[in-house]
Amino acid sequence: MKKSLFLIIILCIGFSVQAQRLLSWSPEFPIDNATLSFTVDCNKGNQGLLNFEGGNSNNVYVHIGVITNLSTGPGDWRYVKFTWGSTDPAAKATPLGGNKYQYTITNIRSYLAVPGAETIRKVCVIFRNATGSLKQVNVDNSDMYIPVYGSSEYAVRLNLPPFEPRYIPWIEPLSVVTGGNINITGVASANSNLTLKLDGAPINTAAGANTISANPTIATACTHQVFLEGNNGTITVKDSFSFYIPPTTNIAALPAGVVEGINYNPNNTQVTLVLFAPGKNTVLAIGDFSNWTSQCSYQMNKTPDGNYFWLTITGLTPGVEYGFQYLVDNSIITTDPYTQKVLDPDNDQYITPITYPNLKPYPTGLTTGLVGIIQTAEPQYTWQVNNFVKPDKRNLMVYELLIRDFTAEHSYQSLIDSLPYLKNIGINTIELMPVNEFDGNESWGYNPSFYFAPDKYYGTKNKLKEFIDKCHLNGIAVILDVVYNHCTGNAPQAKMYWDAANNRPAANNPWLNVTAPHPYSVFNDFNHTAIPTQYLVQRSLNFWIDEYRVDGYRLDLGKGFTQTVTNTTTVENYDPTRVANLKRYYDGTVPSHPGTYMIIEFLGTNPSQEEQEYAAHGFMLWGNNNATYNQCTMGFVSNSDISAIVYSNPLKNFNNPAEVGYMESHDEERLMYKNLTFGNSSGGYNVRNLNTALARQEAAATVFFTVPGPKMIWQFGERGYDIPLNFGGSNVANKPPHWEYMLVPERVHLYNAYKSIIQLRLDNPAIFNNTSFTYDFNTGLVKVDNFSNYRRLDKLYQ
C-alpha cells in the first residue's frame, strides 16, 4: 500500500507526534467476519463534532457501509446500514470523553448483510449528530475508511506519523524542522521480519515482530520517502509514504502581464500559474508534470505583499492535458479557480464517450479531490458566425431550458439537433440553466463550484461553442443563467479558507461571508462588496462573452447581491449597496460588450423603486405571472388580473419594456398540470379534460405574447407539458421530456398556435413595440389589449 504523497512538514520548533489517530480501530488488520471496534477523535480531522458533549454526547450516531469489489469509486458505498438523519438507537456511538466516540460491529459481513460473493475492501464510516447537519470526517470533509484484509492475508501498514483514514490514506499535518526528528511506527498482521527505510537507507530492523519504530533525523528539505518492508518467510510486502519539507519560500514579484489563474506562454511549452491566497504560508503545485509527487522545483513563489503565489512550469508538450492541483499550507488540496476543465473522481465515470469523447481519466490512486487541467495549444473552434446581430431586446422570445431534461441525451449535440424545433415556433433566444461546473452530474446547476469550466456532463468545450455558433447561424441568441450568489464547499474559494469546526467559511475568507446577510442563501454566500469577489465575477462575465460568444446573462437571485442584514420582509426594501453591486457588474460588462443582455431575477413583492432603477439603467427583470395566468387557464375569475405582465402598469411603472414576462419558469408549477388536476369543472365544460386544458393554454398565449416587451417560455410549455414540478420526489429531480407528445394532434395544434402568435408578434414590431396601447385585463370575462393599429380580444373563462 502506497500512502498519499502530499504532505508538507511545517517549519517550527519542538516537534512531537501524538500516537492517537483521527480514527483508530481494533483489530489492526480486520477481516470480513471480524468484530470491528473503531474510535474517532473529534479533536482531529474536520472537528465537526468537537465539544459536542455534555447533554449531546449521547446523541452521536454512525453512518456506515462498505466498499466492495463492485463499487465504482470512493463514493459508491454499498449495504449502508442506517438512514442519514435518522435516530436509530442501533446507530448510537458510545461517548468515551475527551471528544472521542466508539462504535463496534460484530462480524462485518453479516452485520452489513454483504453477500458472500462480494469482496469487502473497506468499511466506510462517518460520525454525525442526530439530524446529520454536523459530521466528523477527515479534515478535507471526505469520508473515513477502514481497510479490510483477506482471512489469510499477510500485510504491513505504517501507523505513525498519524494517517487520516481517507480512501487513499493521507498523513495528518506534522511539524518538524530540517535537522529535527520524525517518529515512525509500522505494524504487521503477523510476527515477521520487518525493516524501516528512509530514502532507501535502513533505519531499523526487527526479527519475529509485529511492530517496529524509528526516530530518524531529517537532514534536508524537499521530498523524503519512508518504506516499511515485511517478510513472513514466504512473501515480502511493503507500505510507504512520502513527505515534503518545503524550502524557504522565495519572495518574488509577479511576472509582467500575468493575471490570476492560468497564463499560457505563446511558445506553447510553458504556463505561469497565479493563485490569490492572502495569509497562506506555502503553496506547492502538483500534477502530471511532477508525476503527482511533491518536489521543491514546484514550490510556488510568494509576492512581497503576501497575496499571491506564482510559478512558471516549463517543458510541457503542446496539446497534452496535464491534471494539476495546489497543496496549500499543510493540508488543503484544491485546484485553480480559473481552470476551464475539472476532473471529478466521483462523477466522471458516468459521463459517456458519446457525450464527451476521449475524456481524460482521473488520476486515481495518485490524489483525491477535484483536479484542474492545463493544456497548451488546445484545439480551437472555428466560428462560422462572426457578425451576429442580437435580436432587439424588446422582442425577445426566450426559451428557458435545462439541458439535462430537454432530451434523453442531455448534450449540446442534442440541442443542436433540436434547433429546427425551436426556430420553427419563432424562438429567437435560448436561456440555458447553469452550465458552468457544478457538484455532481444530475443537477439544475445552482450548486456551482467553478466559474470558468463548462460542466462536462453536457459535452465538450468546443461542442458548447458549436451550439452557440449554430444558434447564431439560425438568428438565435444565447443567454446563460449564472449563479454568483453562492458556491459549494468544493469551490477553491471555500476550500482554501474554511472553518471546519463550524462547517462554514472562515472569518478571513477573502470572498465569502461567514453567514449570509440575506434570508435566501444556500451553500456559501459571496460578499459582493469584497474586491476579490468583484474581480472573480467580472472576470467570469467577460470570459463567457469573449471565449464562448454568449449574448447575455440571467443573474440568479438578485436580492442576494447585498451585505445588508435582512429578513424576508426587509430584503424587499430599497438597498443602495445592492444597487451599486449590480450596476457595477452591468457597467463592467455592457460598455465593453455592447448589446449584452443583463437580466436580473429580482421578483420584488411590492412596487419597487429598486427594480425601476435597474430597468432605467438597462437591465431587464424577470416577471413572474404564473399565478394569475394559471387562474385564467384553470377557468377561475378570482385573482386573475394579469395586468402585472404590462411593464408600464402601476405595479411596475418601468420606463421601458424591461420585464421578461413569463407564465412558467423552472421554479413554478406547470400550468397544464394544474389545469388537469385543479381546473374548473363546474361549468359547461371541464378544464380537466386534456383538449379543453390545451385550448385554455392557447387562449392564454394570445394575451401573453402580444403584450409588449420580452417574453419567456419554460421548456415544453408550447406542447402543454403536464408533468408536476415535484415529479421524482423534488423540483430538481429528473423529468421526462415526452417528445412523443408531438404525436398528439391537440398538442401539435398548441405548438402551431404558439408559432402563429409569436410570428404575428415578430412580424409587426411597429405595432408591438408601440408604447401607446391600452389594456383591460382585470374585469369582465375577456382580456383585451388595444393598439393604435391592432386590437386583440380573447375569452379566457368558460
CSV table of C-alpha atoms in Angstrom, one decimal, residues 4 265 337 400 417 440 512 675 717 762:
chain,number,residue,atom,x,y,z
A,4,SER,CA,-0.5,9.8,-0.3
A,265,ASN,CA,3.0,31.3,-22.9
A,337,PRO,CA,-10.4,28.7,-9.6
A,400,GLU,CA,-35.6,28.6,-20.9
A,417,ASP,CA,-30.2,18.7,-33.4
A,440,GLY,CA,-22.4,16.1,-9.3
A,512,LEU,CA,-17.3,34.6,1.2
A,675,ASN,CA,-55.4,22.7,-15.4
A,717,GLY,CA,-44.9,24.8,-22.4
A,762,LEU,CA,-42.3,39.3,-34.6
